[in-house]
Amino acid sequence: MEQPIFTTRAHVFQIDPTTKKNWVPASKQAVTVSYFYDSTRNSYRIISVDGSKVIINSTITPNMTFTKTSQKFGQWADSRANTVFGLGFASEQQLAKFAEKFQEVKEAAKLARDKSQEKMETSSNNSQESGRETPSSTQASSINGTDDEKISHGGPETAVLMSENDKLKTTVEQSNTNAKKLETELQTLRDSNARLVDALTESSANVEMWKKQLSTCKEESDTLREKIAELESQCEKANVEKERNSKLTVRVQELEMELQDKEQELENLRKQAEIIPQLMAECESITEKLQAAEVKNKDLEDRIEGLQADIEDSQSKQGNVKGELKKFMDVLDGKIDELHEFRQGLSKLGVDN
């Protein structure tokens, strides 16, 4: 008779029964979590099945509370199952819808409980009224005599009263039985309420503990962020080193190219070294020729020195000739001057004649 009224998917967790602090995964992956309504019992349940294993079977009572502990995680305590269930959703919207549905179902369960309590109070009032009527009938029977006397003296009216009296006795017995049942159920509800209060207290303590864990996680997160910043700085240094290594790699390649060029030059020099004996022989022949040329050059120098001595002698002789020639020219100039004077004297004589 149960019908699903809401379905979603979430990761299911249960509180560790030993430590009452840590969460234990009840499913390896996200599973279907559904609200079911039982119209015959007027009750609501949360049910989740992983394969063939039932991991959540929680009847919702008005005393339950669904608590959001993070943006995508919520929990509630079930005193009957003696555990705390936790659900991890994929988004905040799914968590909000589940929490709203939990509140609606909780209110509906509260209304159902109130109606059942009204029925219990009505039945108990009826039983009390019937109990009050029973002594009056007994008193009437005691006044009128025993049952046999009533039957013998009262006639049909007495028989009717006797049957009504039996009915009233049966009703009183049923009401007493119902009252005992209601007292038992009331005690059960009180026990459940006490368990729920204990679970709620424990859940509140867990919330405080989770807050401390959250602060610890935040501190660890800050520490991790600092480490990440350090790693990023180290990565930047590593990038600088990479660039430097790349430059060094390029330099090494250039040096390798230069080394190859030098090796090529060395190979050429080796090839040239093979020609060195021939060049040495040629050098020796050239040296011999040079020595012969030096000997000839010395002979030529000696000749040049002799020629220079001859030139100096000729130059000295030429100087002497020039001196004598100058003297001769001076004498000649004197003679020419005398001849000029003679001509002038002749010209004067011719004019006079």
mmCIF file of C-alpha atoms in Angstrom, residues 7-352:
data_model
loop_
_atom_site.group_PDB
_atom_site.id
_atom_site.type_symbol
_atom_site.label_atom_id
_atom_site.label_comp_id
_atom_site.label_asym_id
_atom_site.label_seq_id
_atom_site.Cartn_x
_atom_site.Cartn_y
_atom_site.Cartn_z
ATOM 1 C CA THR A 7 12.700 10.462 -5.465
ATOM 2 C CA THR A 8 16.261 11.744 -5.802
ATOM 3 C CA ARG A 9 19.827 10.425 -5.994
ATOM 4 C CA ALA A 10 22.566 10.875 -3.398
ATOM 5 C CA HIS A 11 25.555 9.227 -1.747
ATOM 6 C CA VAL A 12 24.447 7.551 1.508
ATOM 7 C CA PHE A 13 26.501 7.625 4.729
ATOM 8 C CA GLN A 14 25.950 6.317 8.260
ATOM 9 C CA ILE A 15 27.612 7.458 11.461
ATOM 10 C CA ASP A 16 30.283 5.112 12.785
ATOM 11 C CA PRO A 17 28.562 3.155 15.620
ATOM 12 C CA THR A 18 31.860 2.818 17.490
ATOM 13 C CA THR A 19 33.198 6.364 17.474
ATOM 14 C CA LYS A 20 29.891 8.185 16.810
ATOM 15 C CA LYS A 21 32.018 10.789 14.981
ATOM 16 C CA ASN A 22 33.199 9.586 11.586
ATOM 17 C CA TRP A 23 31.010 8.909 8.555
ATOM 18 C CA VAL A 24 31.009 5.441 6.984
ATOM 19 C CA PRO A 25 29.930 5.196 3.303
ATOM 20 C CA ALA A 26 26.854 2.967 2.930
ATOM 21 C CA SER A 27 26.964 3.070 -0.895
ATOM 22 C CA LYS A 28 29.860 3.015 -3.318
ATOM 23 C CA GLN A 29 28.082 5.411 -5.672
ATOM 24 C CA ALA A 30 25.017 7.633 -5.828
ATOM 25 C CA VAL A 31 21.805 5.600 -5.266
ATOM 26 C CA THR A 32 18.089 6.312 -5.364
ATOM 27 C CA VAL A 33 16.587 7.778 -2.169
ATOM 28 C CA SER A 34 12.765 7.944 -2.016
ATOM 29 C CA TYR A 35 9.964 9.122 0.293
ATOM 30 C CA PHE A 36 7.151 6.522 0.669
ATOM 31 C CA TYR A 37 3.645 7.100 2.080
ATOM 32 C CA ASP A 38 1.646 4.280 3.705
ATOM 33 C CA SER A 39 -2.046 5.215 3.436
ATOM 34 C CA THR A 40 -3.191 2.402 5.746
ATOM 35 C CA ARG A 41 -0.906 3.372 8.623
ATOM 36 C CA ASN A 42 -0.791 7.047 7.649
ATOM 37 C CA SER A 43 3.021 6.991 7.980
ATOM 38 C CA TYR A 44 6.029 8.140 5.954
ATOM 39 C CA ARG A 45 9.353 6.437 5.376
ATOM 40 C CA ILE A 46 12.671 7.180 3.634
ATOM 41 C CA ILE A 47 13.890 4.105 1.778
ATOM 42 C CA SER A 48 17.057 3.528 -0.247
ATOM 43 C CA VAL A 49 18.229 0.264 -1.809
ATOM 44 C CA ASP A 50 21.708 -0.448 -3.198
ATOM 45 C CA GLY A 51 21.311 -3.530 -5.372
ATOM 46 C CA SER A 52 19.589 -6.047 -3.099
ATOM 47 C CA LYS A 53 20.691 -4.359 0.144
ATOM 48 C CA VAL A 54 18.423 -1.952 2.020
ATOM 49 C CA ILE A 55 20.700 0.812 3.325
ATOM 50 C CA ILE A 56 17.980 3.258 4.543
ATOM 51 C CA ASN A 57 14.651 2.304 6.144
ATOM 52 C CA SER A 58 13.748 5.271 8.329
ATOM 53 C CA THR A 59 10.209 6.062 9.524
ATOM 54 C CA ILE A 60 9.752 9.832 9.804
ATOM 55 C CA THR A 61 8.399 11.160 13.110
ATOM 56 C CA PRO A 62 7.516 14.747 14.083
ATOM 57 C CA ASN A 63 10.528 14.893 16.400
ATOM 58 C CA MET A 64 13.051 14.309 13.601
ATOM 59 C CA THR A 65 15.101 17.190 12.228
ATOM 60 C CA PHE A 66 16.981 17.357 8.940
ATOM 61 C CA THR A 67 20.147 19.464 9.310
ATOM 62 C CA LYS A 68 22.198 20.939 6.486
ATOM 63 C CA THR A 69 25.841 20.636 7.557
ATOM 64 C CA SER A 70 27.324 21.953 4.298
ATOM 65 C CA GLN A 71 26.242 23.199 0.883
ATOM 66 C CA LYS A 72 25.695 19.667 -0.472
ATOM 67 C CA PHE A 73 25.397 17.495 2.663
ATOM 68 C CA GLY A 74 22.582 16.918 5.134
ATOM 69 C CA GLN A 75 21.778 14.498 7.979
ATOM 70 C CA TRP A 76 19.068 13.319 10.344
ATOM 71 C CA ALA A 77 18.979 11.041 13.410
ATOM 72 C CA ASP A 78 16.761 7.945 13.601
ATOM 73 C CA SER A 79 16.349 6.740 17.189
ATOM 74 C CA ARG A 80 14.528 3.552 16.166
ATOM 75 C CA ALA A 81 17.418 2.521 13.900
ATOM 76 C CA ASN A 82 19.838 3.909 16.527
ATOM 77 C CA THR A 83 21.930 5.668 13.903
ATOM 78 C CA VAL A 84 22.407 8.924 12.017
ATOM 79 C CA PHE A 85 21.987 8.991 8.244
ATOM 80 C CA GLY A 86 23.879 11.399 5.984
ATOM 81 C CA LEU A 87 23.259 12.236 2.328
ATOM 82 C CA GLY A 88 25.720 13.839 -0.078
ATOM 83 C CA PHE A 89 24.064 15.459 -3.100
ATOM 84 C CA ALA A 90 25.477 16.536 -6.433
ATOM 85 C CA SER A 91 24.121 20.100 -6.156
ATOM 86 C CA GLU A 92 22.672 22.551 -3.641
ATOM 87 C CA GLN A 93 19.288 22.492 -5.425
ATOM 88 C CA GLN A 94 18.864 18.749 -4.813
ATOM 89 C CA LEU A 95 19.711 19.215 -1.127
ATOM 90 C CA ALA A 96 17.225 22.110 -0.829
ATOM 91 C CA LYS A 97 14.413 20.065 -2.453
ATOM 92 C CA PHE A 98 15.107 17.068 -0.187
ATOM 93 C CA ALA A 99 15.099 19.310 2.917
ATOM 94 C CA GLU A 100 11.808 20.963 1.875
ATOM 95 C CA LYS A 101 10.207 17.546 1.303
ATOM 96 C CA PHE A 102 11.502 16.349 4.684
ATOM 97 C CA GLN A 103 9.831 19.326 6.371
ATOM 98 C CA GLU A 104 6.552 18.663 4.521
ATOM 99 C CA VAL A 105 6.553 14.986 5.466
ATOM 100 C CA LYS A 106 7.433 15.886 9.057
ATOM 101 C CA GLU A 107 4.425 18.238 9.271
ATOM 102 C CA ALA A 108 2.174 15.561 7.761
ATOM 103 C CA ALA A 109 3.445 13.019 10.324
ATOM 104 C CA LYS A 110 2.741 15.548 13.075
ATOM 105 C CA LEU A 111 -0.849 16.017 11.850
ATOM 106 C CA ALA A 112 -1.308 12.250 11.725
ATOM 107 C CA ARG A 113 -0.003 11.932 15.295
ATOM 108 C CA ASP A 114 -2.333 14.707 16.501
ATOM 109 C CA LYS A 115 -5.313 12.965 14.889
ATOM 110 C CA SER A 116 -4.399 9.653 16.505
ATOM 111 C CA GLN A 117 -4.058 11.372 19.893
ATOM 112 C CA GLU A 118 -7.516 12.958 19.449
ATOM 113 C CA LYS A 119 -8.944 9.527 18.666
ATOM 114 C CA MET A 120 -7.224 8.101 21.740
ATOM 115 C CA GLU A 121 -8.597 10.888 23.931
ATOM 116 C CA THR A 122 -12.101 10.396 22.494
ATOM 117 C CA SER A 123 -11.991 6.650 23.100
ATOM 118 C CA SER A 124 -10.645 7.171 26.626
ATOM 119 C CA ASN A 125 -13.413 9.678 27.379
ATOM 120 C CA ASN A 126 -16.014 7.212 26.086
ATOM 121 C CA SER A 127 -14.530 4.478 28.241
ATOM 122 C CA GLN A 128 -14.628 6.761 31.302
ATOM 123 C CA GLU A 129 -18.267 7.652 30.630
ATOM 124 C CA SER A 130 -19.189 4.010 30.209
ATOM 125 C CA GLY A 131 -17.318 3.252 33.432
ATOM 126 C CA ARG A 132 -19.307 5.885 35.209
ATOM 127 C CA GLU A 133 -22.592 4.429 33.921
ATOM 128 C CA THR A 134 -21.754 0.910 35.036
ATOM 129 C CA PRO A 135 -21.921 1.586 38.835
ATOM 130 C CA SER A 136 -25.358 3.134 38.445
ATOM 131 C CA SER A 137 -26.681 0.038 36.757
ATOM 132 C CA THR A 138 -25.039 -2.070 39.429
ATOM 133 C CA GLN A 139 -26.610 0.104 42.092
ATOM 134 C CA ALA A 140 -29.967 -0.273 40.404
ATOM 135 C CA SER A 141 -29.588 -4.001 40.377
ATOM 136 C CA SER A 142 -28.602 -3.978 44.028
ATOM 137 C CA ILE A 143 -31.606 -1.859 44.885
ATOM 138 C CA ASN A 144 -34.024 -3.904 42.841
ATOM 139 C CA GLY A 145 -32.512 -7.196 44.053
ATOM 140 C CA THR A 146 -30.403 -9.914 42.469
ATOM 141 C CA ASP A 147 -30.487 -10.828 38.816
ATOM 142 C CA ASP A 148 -32.626 -13.808 39.485
ATOM 143 C CA GLU A 149 -34.999 -11.666 41.515
ATOM 144 C CA LYS A 150 -35.118 -9.100 38.694
ATOM 145 C CA ILE A 151 -35.840 -11.814 36.218
ATOM 146 C CA SER A 152 -38.519 -13.243 38.442
ATOM 147 C CA HIS A 153 -40.011 -9.878 39.437
ATOM 148 C CA GLY A 154 -39.162 -7.492 36.556
ATOM 149 C CA GLY A 155 -40.254 -9.406 33.550
ATOM 150 C CA PRO A 156 -39.176 -8.281 29.980
ATOM 151 C CA GLU A 157 -37.927 -4.847 31.073
ATOM 152 C CA THR A 158 -35.521 -6.480 33.528
ATOM 153 C CA ALA A 159 -34.159 -8.737 30.767
ATOM 154 C CA VAL A 160 -33.522 -5.698 28.558
ATOM 155 C CA LEU A 161 -31.716 -3.955 31.397
ATOM 156 C CA MET A 162 -29.632 -7.067 32.006
ATOM 157 C CA SER A 163 -28.594 -7.261 28.340
ATOM 158 C CA GLU A 164 -27.678 -3.559 28.300
ATOM 159 C CA ASN A 165 -25.723 -4.089 31.511
ATOM 160 C CA ASP A 166 -23.757 -6.925 29.860
ATOM 161 C CA LYS A 167 -23.065 -4.704 26.869
ATOM 162 C CA LEU A 168 -21.827 -1.947 29.155
ATOM 163 C CA LYS A 169 -19.558 -4.378 30.964
ATOM 164 C CA THR A 170 -18.131 -5.554 27.634
ATOM 165 C CA THR A 171 -17.564 -1.941 26.563
ATOM 166 C CA VAL A 172 -15.826 -1.126 29.860
ATOM 167 C CA GLU A 173 -13.551 -4.140 29.455
ATOM 168 C CA GLN A 174 -12.713 -3.139 25.864
ATOM 169 C CA SER A 175 -12.065 0.459 26.922
ATOM 170 C CA ASN A 176 -9.788 -0.765 29.719
ATOM 171 C CA THR A 177 -7.950 -2.939 27.223
ATOM 172 C CA ASN A 178 -7.681 -0.014 24.773
ATOM 173 C CA ALA A 179 -6.485 2.226 27.600
ATOM 174 C CA LYS A 180 -3.742 -0.258 28.455
ATOM 175 C CA LYS A 181 -2.755 -0.455 24.781
ATOM 176 C CA LEU A 182 -2.743 3.328 24.529
ATOM 177 C CA GLU A 183 -0.648 3.584 27.686
ATOM 178 C CA THR A 184 1.804 1.086 26.191
ATOM 179 C CA GLU A 185 1.941 3.035 22.918
ATOM 180 C CA LEU A 186 2.292 6.285 24.851
ATOM 181 C CA GLN A 187 5.191 4.828 26.804
ATOM 182 C CA THR A 188 6.721 3.615 23.545
ATOM 183 C CA LEU A 189 6.350 7.108 22.081
ATOM 184 C CA ARG A 190 7.931 8.597 25.209
ATOM 185 C CA ASP A 191 10.838 6.173 24.886
ATOM 186 C CA SER A 192 11.160 7.040 21.204
ATOM 187 C CA ASN A 193 11.017 10.712 22.098
ATOM 188 C CA ALA A 194 13.756 10.247 24.678
ATOM 189 C CA ARG A 195 15.866 8.393 22.130
ATOM 190 C CA LEU A 196 15.270 11.141 19.604
ATOM 191 C CA VAL A 197 16.259 13.766 22.168
ATOM 192 C CA ASP A 198 19.436 11.785 22.897
ATOM 193 C CA ALA A 199 20.098 11.449 19.169
ATOM 194 C CA LEU A 200 19.449 15.156 18.666
ATOM 195 C CA THR A 201 21.814 16.007 21.522
ATOM 196 C CA GLU A 202 24.397 13.669 20.068
ATOM 197 C CA SER A 203 23.815 15.185 16.639
ATOM 198 C CA SER A 204 24.313 18.676 18.086
ATOM 199 C CA ALA A 205 27.546 17.490 19.663
ATOM 200 C CA ASN A 206 28.521 16.012 16.316
ATOM 201 C CA VAL A 207 27.721 19.338 14.675
ATOM 202 C CA GLU A 208 30.038 21.111 17.100
ATOM 203 C CA MET A 209 32.675 18.502 16.451
ATOM 204 C CA TRP A 210 32.161 18.867 12.704
ATOM 205 C CA LYS A 211 32.498 22.635 13.076
ATOM 206 C CA LYS A 212 35.825 22.067 14.798
ATOM 207 C CA GLN A 213 36.789 19.642 12.062
ATOM 208 C CA LEU A 214 35.703 22.251 9.513
ATOM 209 C CA SER A 215 37.914 24.877 11.154
ATOM 210 C CA THR A 216 40.742 22.343 11.176
ATOM 211 C CA CYS A 217 40.076 21.626 7.498
ATOM 212 C CA LYS A 218 40.100 25.358 6.777
ATOM 213 C CA GLU A 219 43.452 25.697 8.534
ATOM 214 C CA GLU A 220 44.745 22.717 6.553
ATOM 215 C CA SER A 221 43.327 24.314 3.411
ATOM 216 C CA ASP A 222 45.169 27.565 4.197
ATOM 217 C CA THR A 223 48.331 25.565 4.788
ATOM 218 C CA LEU A 224 47.811 23.746 1.500
ATOM 219 C CA ARG A 225 47.241 27.057 -0.259
ATOM 220 C CA GLU A 226 50.513 28.361 1.148
ATOM 221 C CA LYS A 227 52.209 25.186 -0.007
ATOM 222 C CA ILE A 228 50.603 25.617 -3.420
ATOM 223 C CA ALA A 229 51.913 29.187 -3.545
ATOM 224 C CA GLU A 230 55.371 27.899 -2.637
ATOM 225 C CA LEU A 231 55.079 25.209 -5.293
ATOM 226 C CA GLU A 232 53.978 27.818 -7.817
ATOM 227 C CA SER A 233 57.020 29.945 -6.946
ATOM 228 C CA GLN A 234 59.144 26.832 -7.270
ATOM 229 C CA CYS A 235 57.448 26.153 -10.603
ATOM 230 C CA GLU A 236 58.333 29.670 -11.702
ATOM 231 C CA LYS A 237 61.930 29.025 -10.664
ATOM 232 C CA ALA A 238 61.734 25.725 -12.517
ATOM 233 C CA ASN A 239 60.456 27.572 -15.593
ATOM 234 C CA VAL A 240 63.390 29.982 -15.303
ATOM 235 C CA GLU A 241 65.696 26.995 -15.007
ATOM 236 C CA LYS A 242 63.999 25.443 -18.026
ATOM 237 C CA GLU A 243 64.565 28.603 -20.035
ATOM 238 C CA ARG A 244 68.155 28.681 -18.867
ATOM 239 C CA ASN A 245 68.531 25.006 -19.768
ATOM 240 C CA SER A 246 67.028 25.679 -23.188
ATOM 241 C CA LYS A 247 69.526 28.511 -23.700
ATOM 242 C CA LEU A 248 72.312 26.235 -22.524
ATOM 243 C CA THR A 249 71.036 23.563 -24.895
ATOM 244 C CA VAL A 250 71.173 26.029 -27.776
ATOM 245 C CA ARG A 251 74.672 27.075 -26.678
ATOM 246 C CA VAL A 252 75.733 23.431 -26.488
ATOM 247 C CA GLN A 253 74.393 22.881 -29.991
ATOM 248 C CA GLU A 254 76.314 25.917 -31.209
ATOM 249 C CA LEU A 255 79.463 24.628 -29.493
ATOM 250 C CA GLU A 256 78.883 21.232 -31.079
ATOM 251 C CA MET A 257 78.642 22.912 -34.481
ATOM 252 C CA GLU A 258 81.835 24.843 -33.750
ATOM 253 C CA LEU A 259 83.479 21.623 -32.594
ATOM 254 C CA GLN A 260 82.471 19.970 -35.829
ATOM 255 C CA ASP A 261 83.972 22.915 -37.739
ATOM 256 C CA LYS A 262 87.176 22.646 -35.688
ATOM 257 C CA GLU A 263 87.298 18.923 -36.327
ATOM 258 C CA GLN A 264 86.911 19.643 -40.030
ATOM 259 C CA GLU A 265 89.730 22.179 -39.846
ATOM 260 C CA LEU A 266 91.838 19.659 -37.924
ATOM 261 C CA GLU A 267 91.143 17.099 -40.599
ATOM 262 C CA ASN A 268 92.191 19.593 -43.234
ATOM 263 C CA LEU A 269 95.334 20.338 -41.234
ATOM 264 C CA ARG A 270 96.043 16.628 -41.023
ATOM 265 C CA LYS A 271 95.691 16.404 -44.767
ATOM 266 C CA GLN A 272 97.986 19.402 -45.116
ATOM 267 C CA ALA A 273 100.445 17.800 -42.670
ATOM 268 C CA GLU A 274 100.841 14.997 -45.147
ATOM 269 C CA ILE A 275 102.154 17.599 -47.646
ATOM 270 C CA ILE A 276 104.635 19.090 -45.104
ATOM 271 C CA PRO A 277 107.638 16.812 -46.124
ATOM 272 C CA GLN A 278 107.222 17.906 -49.709
ATOM 273 C CA LEU A 279 106.969 21.508 -48.559
ATOM 274 C CA MET A 280 110.079 21.033 -46.405
ATOM 275 C CA ALA A 281 112.003 19.738 -49.403
ATOM 276 C CA GLU A 282 110.810 22.682 -51.443
ATOM 277 C CA CYS A 283 111.759 24.960 -48.539
ATOM 278 C CA GLU A 284 115.278 23.486 -48.427
ATOM 279 C CA SER A 285 115.698 24.016 -52.183
ATOM 280 C CA ILE A 286 114.419 27.558 -51.811
ATOM 281 C CA THR A 287 116.840 28.061 -48.908
ATOM 282 C CA GLU A 288 119.730 26.876 -51.079
ATOM 283 C CA LYS A 289 118.624 29.185 -53.863
ATOM 284 C CA LEU A 290 118.304 31.984 -51.315
ATOM 285 C CA GLN A 291 121.844 31.340 -50.081
ATOM 286 C CA ALA A 292 123.134 31.401 -53.661
ATOM 287 C CA ALA A 293 121.212 34.602 -54.225
ATOM 288 C CA GLU A 294 122.739 36.033 -51.045
ATOM 289 C CA VAL A 295 126.217 35.173 -52.344
ATOM 290 C CA LYS A 296 125.423 36.854 -55.645
ATOM 291 C CA ASN A 297 123.920 39.759 -53.741
ATOM 292 C CA LYS A 298 127.168 40.081 -51.764
ATOM 293 C CA ASP A 299 129.201 40.091 -54.956
ATOM 294 C CA LEU A 300 126.873 42.706 -56.346
ATOM 295 C CA GLU A 301 127.234 44.737 -53.168
ATOM 296 C CA ASP A 302 131.015 44.550 -53.492
ATOM 297 C CA ARG A 303 130.714 45.706 -57.106
ATOM 298 C CA ILE A 304 128.364 48.473 -56.023
ATOM 299 C CA GLU A 305 130.865 49.581 -53.441
ATOM 300 C CA GLY A 306 133.579 49.669 -56.111
ATOM 301 C CA LEU A 307 131.287 51.559 -58.431
ATOM 302 C CA GLN A 308 130.426 53.975 -55.655
ATOM 303 C CA ALA A 309 134.168 54.554 -55.056
ATOM 304 C CA ASP A 310 134.616 55.143 -58.800
ATOM 305 C CA ILE A 311 131.661 57.500 -58.766
ATOM 306 C CA GLU A 312 133.120 59.396 -55.861
ATOM 307 C CA ASP A 313 136.435 59.672 -57.717
ATOM 308 C CA SER A 314 134.657 60.806 -60.834
ATOM 309 C CA GLN A 315 132.605 63.243 -58.809
ATOM 310 C CA SER A 316 135.761 64.678 -57.220
ATOM 311 C CA LYS A 317 137.383 64.912 -60.666
ATOM 312 C CA GLN A 318 134.219 66.493 -62.021
ATOM 313 C CA GLY A 319 134.380 69.044 -59.158
ATOM 314 C CA ASN A 320 137.903 69.872 -60.084
ATOM 315 C CA VAL A 321 136.851 70.207 -63.737
ATOM 316 C CA LYS A 322 133.961 72.426 -62.698
ATOM 317 C CA GLY A 323 136.377 74.638 -60.710
ATOM 318 C CA GLU A 324 138.721 74.926 -63.580
ATOM 319 C CA LEU A 325 135.759 75.521 -65.927
ATOM 320 C CA LYS A 326 134.518 78.271 -63.640
ATOM 321 C CA LYS A 327 137.904 79.892 -63.662
ATOM 322 C CA PHE A 328 137.955 79.609 -67.410
ATOM 323 C CA MET A 329 134.499 81.142 -67.602
ATOM 324 C CA ASP A 330 135.586 83.977 -65.398
ATOM 325 C CA VAL A 331 138.575 84.589 -67.624
ATOM 326 C CA LEU A 332 136.314 84.331 -70.663
ATOM 327 C CA ASP A 333 133.901 86.837 -69.169
ATOM 328 C CA GLY A 334 136.799 89.229 -68.609
ATOM 329 C CA LYS A 335 137.969 88.735 -72.162
ATOM 330 C CA ILE A 336 134.436 89.323 -73.447
ATOM 331 C CA ASP A 337 134.159 92.464 -71.409
ATOM 332 C CA GLU A 338 137.484 93.647 -72.803
ATOM 333 C CA LEU A 339 136.318 92.792 -76.299
ATOM 334 C CA HIS A 340 133.116 94.700 -75.733
ATOM 335 C CA GLU A 341 135.076 97.683 -74.562
ATOM 336 C CA PHE A 342 137.285 97.321 -77.570
ATOM 337 C CA ARG A 343 134.296 97.292 -79.860
ATOM 338 C CA GLN A 344 132.937 100.359 -78.188
ATOM 339 C CA GLY A 345 136.311 102.056 -78.667
ATOM 340 C CA LEU A 346 136.288 101.071 -82.328
ATOM 341 C CA SER A 347 132.783 102.360 -82.742
ATOM 342 C CA LYS A 348 133.789 105.673 -81.207
ATOM 343 C CA LEU A 349 136.792 105.839 -83.500
ATOM 344 C CA GLY A 350 134.595 105.138 -86.502
ATOM 345 C CA VAL A 351 132.269 107.956 -85.479
ATOM 346 C CA ASP A 352 135.165 110.296 -85.049
#
